[in-house]
Amino acid sequence: IAQLSYTRSMDIVVHLKSIFAHHGIPQVLVTDNWPQFSCSHFQAFAVCYGFEHVTSSPRFPQSNGEAECAVQTVNRLLKKSSDPYRALLAYRATPLQNGYSPAELLMGRRLRTTVPALPSLLDPALPDYNALGAKEREKRWRDARTFDKRHKAKNLEPLVPGQEVWITDARAQGTVISAHEAPRSYRIKVPQGTLRRNRHHLVSMQTEGKGVEPVDEPVGEDTPTPTVRTRSGRVVRKPDRLNL
């Protein structure tokens, strides 16, 4: 966490260099699509320091949920505390659901705080990363299953190059160019240029109008109106109205 007086790309790079000097250079750095991260200056910084720069899906914060949740947590800490550094110290020393604090996961030791603790508890001790990784994967799988069940989520069909789609957030029609390197993202050609969107924002134009299919049934005295059948197979009958 760093305090920025300006949000220019050069200022962000300076703070990132300071963080990398303390904790090392990551293999992959995930950011959003701010202009500060997509400019040539930041790309040159990524090449110079040898890390892969990955951006989340535009206008889809859910694809970068870990960072969004971390920002919300830090904002709540800073608003509620008169001493922000002490609040950050308490947050980094508090154990998570897996039993380890963020400091233990990063540095392999507990931090000394104002809470009394035995000196032996402050000795460096690396967590069992194999068991921890298995526990985290199981927890994420359970969370994903609960989320999908609650929101009735389902996998969308993949798109192919040349397919016509409707971009819901831009309210425009486009053509799929290719799949993006990021999961469930596509490059879309529009009259103004090229866009990148998550599959969540794209509706295939080829399926438009296929939601209902007419059903040929004999028309009798009691069924003066035709019926239609939905995609799920349910028969829909139009209501009978009096011709007054």
Short mmCIF file of C-alpha atoms in Angstrom, two decimals:
data_model
loop_
_atom_site.label_atom_id
_atom_site.label_comp_id
_atom_site.label_asym_id
_atom_site.label_seq_id
_atom_site.Cartn_x
_atom_site.Cartn_y
_atom_site.Cartn_z
CA ILE A 1 0.00 0.00 0.00
CA ALA A 2 1.40 3.38 -1.01
CA GLN A 3 0.08 6.92 -0.83
CA LEU A 4 0.06 8.61 -4.23
CA SER A 5 0.09 12.36 -4.63
CA TYR A 6 -0.38 11.93 -8.38
CA THR A 7 -1.70 9.01 -10.40
CA ARG A 8 0.64 9.40 -13.34
CA SER A 9 2.29 6.31 -14.75
CA MET A 10 5.77 7.45 -13.69
CA ASP A 11 4.61 7.93 -10.08
CA ILE A 12 3.04 4.46 -10.00
CA VAL A 13 6.21 2.92 -11.40
CA VAL A 14 8.33 4.57 -8.69
CA HIS A 15 6.13 3.14 -5.92
CA LEU A 16 6.09 -0.29 -7.54
CA LYS A 17 9.89 -0.27 -7.69
CA SER A 18 9.95 0.48 -3.96
CA ILE A 19 7.57 -2.41 -3.25
CA PHE A 20 9.57 -4.77 -5.45
CA ALA A 21 12.77 -3.76 -3.63
CA HIS A 22 11.19 -4.93 -0.34
CA HIS A 23 9.37 -8.07 -1.44
CA GLY A 24 10.90 -9.04 -4.79
CA ILE A 25 9.61 -8.94 -8.35
CA PRO A 26 6.41 -10.94 -8.98
CA GLN A 27 6.06 -13.26 -11.92
CA VAL A 28 2.62 -11.87 -12.86
CA LEU A 29 1.15 -8.45 -12.08
CA VAL A 30 -2.62 -8.07 -12.52
CA THR A 31 -4.09 -4.57 -12.89
CA ASP A 32 -7.20 -2.93 -14.26
CA ASN A 33 -7.30 -1.03 -17.54
CA TRP A 34 -6.43 2.46 -16.36
CA PRO A 35 -4.46 4.50 -18.94
CA GLN A 36 -1.57 4.56 -16.44
CA PHE A 37 -1.20 0.80 -16.83
CA SER A 38 -1.77 0.56 -20.59
CA CYS A 39 0.73 3.22 -21.68
CA SER A 40 4.10 2.47 -23.26
CA HIS A 41 5.98 3.68 -20.17
CA PHE A 42 4.43 0.99 -17.97
CA GLN A 43 4.91 -1.68 -20.63
CA ALA A 44 8.60 -0.79 -20.84
CA PHE A 45 8.81 -1.06 -17.05
CA ALA A 46 7.31 -4.57 -17.19
CA VAL A 47 9.83 -5.65 -19.82
CA CYS A 48 12.76 -4.13 -17.91
CA TYR A 49 11.83 -5.84 -14.62
CA GLY A 50 10.85 -9.10 -16.28
CA PHE A 51 7.28 -9.69 -15.09
CA GLU A 52 4.12 -10.48 -17.03
CA HIS A 53 1.50 -7.73 -17.01
CA VAL A 54 -2.10 -8.98 -17.19
CA THR A 55 -5.16 -6.71 -17.22
CA SER A 56 -8.66 -7.60 -16.08
CA SER A 57 -11.69 -7.52 -18.36
CA PRO A 58 -12.80 -3.94 -19.09
CA ARG A 59 -15.96 -2.86 -17.25
CA PHE A 60 -16.13 -6.20 -15.43
CA PRO A 61 -14.71 -5.75 -11.89
CA GLN A 62 -15.71 -9.29 -11.00
CA SER A 63 -12.78 -10.60 -13.05
CA ASN A 64 -10.40 -8.88 -10.60
CA GLY A 65 -12.36 -9.67 -7.46
CA GLU A 66 -9.41 -10.26 -5.13
CA ALA A 67 -7.99 -6.78 -5.74
CA GLU A 68 -11.43 -5.16 -5.49
CA CYS A 69 -12.10 -6.84 -2.12
CA ALA A 70 -8.66 -5.82 -0.85
CA VAL A 71 -9.32 -2.19 -1.80
CA GLN A 72 -12.67 -2.23 0.02
CA THR A 73 -11.06 -3.73 3.14
CA VAL A 74 -8.29 -1.13 3.23
CA ASN A 75 -10.77 1.71 2.66
CA ARG A 76 -12.83 0.59 5.64
CA LEU A 77 -9.69 0.38 7.80
CA LEU A 78 -8.51 3.86 6.87
CA LYS A 79 -11.94 5.42 7.45
CA LYS A 80 -12.44 3.88 10.89
CA SER A 81 -8.93 4.32 12.32
CA SER A 82 -7.20 7.48 13.54
CA ASP A 83 -3.80 5.79 13.09
CA PRO A 84 -3.77 4.15 9.64
CA TYR A 85 -0.40 2.45 10.12
CA ARG A 86 -1.50 0.78 13.34
CA ALA A 87 -4.67 -0.40 11.60
CA LEU A 88 -2.61 -1.89 8.77
CA LEU A 89 -0.34 -3.60 11.31
CA ALA A 90 -3.35 -5.18 13.03
CA TYR A 91 -4.79 -6.31 9.70
CA ARG A 92 -1.53 -7.90 8.57
CA ALA A 93 -1.09 -9.70 11.91
CA THR A 94 -4.65 -11.07 12.16
CA PRO A 95 -5.00 -14.75 11.14
CA LEU A 96 -7.21 -15.53 8.16
CA GLN A 97 -9.63 -18.44 7.82
CA ASN A 98 -6.74 -20.72 6.92
CA GLY A 99 -5.09 -20.02 10.28
CA TYR A 100 -2.23 -17.86 8.99
CA SER A 101 -1.94 -14.08 8.93
CA PRO A 102 -0.98 -12.17 5.76
CA ALA A 103 2.44 -11.49 7.31
CA GLU A 104 3.03 -15.21 7.90
CA LEU A 105 2.07 -16.06 4.34
CA LEU A 106 4.40 -13.39 2.95
CA MET A 107 7.38 -13.43 5.33
CA GLY A 108 7.07 -16.69 7.25
CA ARG A 109 6.84 -15.08 10.69
CA ARG A 110 4.36 -13.34 12.96
CA LEU A 111 4.50 -9.61 13.54
CA ARG A 112 4.91 -8.12 17.00
CA THR A 113 1.96 -5.90 17.87
CA THR A 114 0.61 -4.20 20.98
CA VAL A 115 -1.13 -7.46 21.90
CA PRO A 116 1.08 -9.44 24.35
CA ALA A 117 2.50 -12.66 22.89
CA LEU A 118 5.08 -15.26 23.88
CA PRO A 119 8.52 -14.64 22.36
CA SER A 120 8.53 -18.17 20.94
CA LEU A 121 5.47 -17.34 18.83
CA LEU A 122 7.45 -14.63 17.05
CA ASP A 123 10.14 -17.05 15.86
CA PRO A 124 10.19 -17.56 12.07
CA ALA A 125 8.26 -20.65 10.94
CA LEU A 126 7.26 -21.35 7.35
CA PRO A 127 3.71 -22.61 6.78
CA ASP A 128 3.05 -25.94 5.09
CA TYR A 129 2.34 -24.49 1.66
CA ASN A 130 1.23 -27.82 0.17
CA ALA A 131 -1.47 -28.37 2.78
CA LEU A 132 -2.35 -24.68 2.71
CA GLY A 133 -2.74 -24.72 -1.08
CA ALA A 134 -5.02 -27.76 -0.94
CA LYS A 135 -7.15 -26.12 1.74
CA GLU A 136 -7.42 -22.89 -0.28
CA ARG A 137 -8.41 -24.74 -3.46
CA GLU A 138 -11.10 -26.65 -1.59
CA LYS A 139 -12.44 -23.44 -0.06
CA ARG A 140 -12.57 -21.69 -3.43
CA TRP A 141 -14.33 -24.67 -4.96
CA ARG A 142 -16.98 -24.62 -2.23
CA ASP A 143 -17.42 -20.85 -2.57
CA ALA A 144 -17.75 -21.14 -6.35
CA ARG A 145 -20.31 -23.93 -6.03
CA THR A 146 -22.37 -21.93 -3.53
CA PHE A 147 -22.24 -18.82 -5.73
CA ASP A 148 -23.26 -20.72 -8.87
CA LYS A 149 -26.13 -22.41 -7.05
CA ARG A 150 -27.40 -19.18 -5.49
CA HIS A 151 -27.24 -17.14 -8.70
CA LYS A 152 -28.11 -20.06 -11.02
CA ALA A 153 -24.92 -19.43 -12.96
CA LYS A 154 -24.08 -21.50 -16.01
CA ASN A 155 -21.28 -21.64 -18.53
CA LEU A 156 -21.87 -19.60 -21.67
CA GLU A 157 -21.08 -21.08 -25.05
CA PRO A 158 -17.72 -19.95 -26.49
CA LEU A 159 -17.72 -17.54 -29.42
CA VAL A 160 -15.92 -18.07 -32.71
CA PRO A 161 -14.19 -15.50 -34.96
CA GLY A 162 -16.59 -13.83 -37.36
CA GLN A 163 -19.62 -14.29 -35.13
CA GLU A 164 -21.94 -11.30 -34.78
CA VAL A 165 -22.57 -10.26 -31.17
CA TRP A 166 -24.42 -7.58 -29.24
CA ILE A 167 -22.31 -5.69 -26.67
CA THR A 168 -24.65 -5.03 -23.76
CA ASP A 169 -22.68 -2.33 -21.92
CA ALA A 170 -21.79 -0.42 -25.12
CA ARG A 171 -25.23 -1.04 -26.67
CA ALA A 172 -23.64 -1.72 -30.02
CA GLN A 173 -23.23 -4.56 -32.49
CA GLY A 174 -19.81 -6.01 -33.23
CA THR A 175 -17.93 -8.91 -34.77
CA VAL A 176 -15.70 -11.32 -32.88
CA ILE A 177 -12.09 -11.04 -34.04
CA SER A 178 -10.44 -13.60 -31.76
CA ALA A 179 -10.33 -14.87 -28.20
CA HIS A 180 -8.20 -12.87 -25.77
CA GLU A 181 -5.39 -14.39 -23.72
CA ALA A 182 -7.39 -13.76 -20.54
CA PRO A 183 -10.11 -16.31 -19.70
CA ARG A 184 -13.56 -15.67 -21.18
CA SER A 185 -12.47 -12.48 -22.94
CA TYR A 186 -12.77 -11.62 -26.63
CA ARG A 187 -11.59 -8.96 -29.03
CA ILE A 188 -14.57 -7.37 -30.76
CA LYS A 189 -14.53 -5.23 -33.91
CA VAL A 190 -16.89 -2.25 -33.84
CA PRO A 191 -17.23 0.73 -36.21
CA GLN A 192 -15.13 2.88 -33.84
CA GLY A 193 -12.27 0.37 -33.59
CA THR A 194 -11.54 -2.71 -31.47
CA LEU A 195 -12.91 -3.51 -28.01
CA ARG A 196 -12.11 -6.15 -25.44
CA ARG A 197 -15.05 -7.52 -23.50
CA ASN A 198 -15.85 -10.39 -21.17
CA ARG A 199 -18.19 -13.12 -22.38
CA HIS A 200 -20.69 -11.77 -19.84
CA HIS A 201 -21.16 -8.63 -21.98
CA LEU A 202 -21.61 -10.45 -25.31
CA VAL A 203 -24.87 -11.84 -26.67
CA SER A 204 -24.76 -13.89 -29.84
CA MET A 205 -26.88 -12.37 -32.60
CA GLN A 206 -27.38 -15.78 -34.23
CA THR A 207 -29.58 -16.99 -31.38
CA GLU A 208 -31.82 -13.95 -31.60
CA GLY A 209 -35.38 -14.90 -32.48
CA LYS A 210 -34.90 -18.57 -31.56
CA GLY A 211 -36.42 -18.28 -28.13
CA VAL A 212 -39.85 -19.55 -29.29
CA GLU A 213 -40.90 -21.88 -32.07
CA PRO A 214 -44.41 -22.01 -33.57
CA VAL A 215 -46.25 -25.29 -33.04
CA ASP A 216 -48.65 -26.47 -35.71
CA GLU A 217 -51.80 -27.70 -33.97
CA PRO A 218 -55.31 -28.14 -35.28
CA VAL A 219 -57.47 -25.17 -34.52
CA GLY A 220 -60.84 -26.02 -33.04
CA GLU A 221 -63.68 -24.13 -31.50
CA ASP A 222 -62.01 -24.03 -28.08
CA THR A 223 -58.57 -23.04 -29.41
CA PRO A 224 -59.04 -20.10 -31.74
CA THR A 225 -55.49 -18.81 -31.26
CA PRO A 226 -52.18 -20.50 -32.22
CA THR A 227 -49.74 -21.66 -29.57
CA VAL A 228 -45.99 -21.31 -29.31
CA ARG A 229 -43.40 -23.45 -27.59
CA THR A 230 -40.49 -21.94 -25.65
CA ARG A 231 -36.92 -23.19 -25.83
CA SER A 232 -37.46 -25.27 -22.68
CA GLY A 233 -40.46 -27.00 -24.27
CA ARG A 234 -43.24 -25.21 -22.38
CA VAL A 235 -46.35 -24.50 -24.46
CA VAL A 236 -47.62 -20.91 -24.25
CA ARG A 237 -51.19 -20.08 -25.26
CA LYS A 238 -52.35 -16.57 -25.91
CA PRO A 239 -55.29 -15.50 -23.72
CA ASP A 240 -58.76 -15.54 -25.23
CA ARG A 241 -60.30 -12.08 -25.44
CA LEU A 242 -63.90 -11.07 -26.11
CA ASN A 243 -64.45 -9.33 -29.42
CA LEU A 244 -66.67 -6.57 -28.12
#
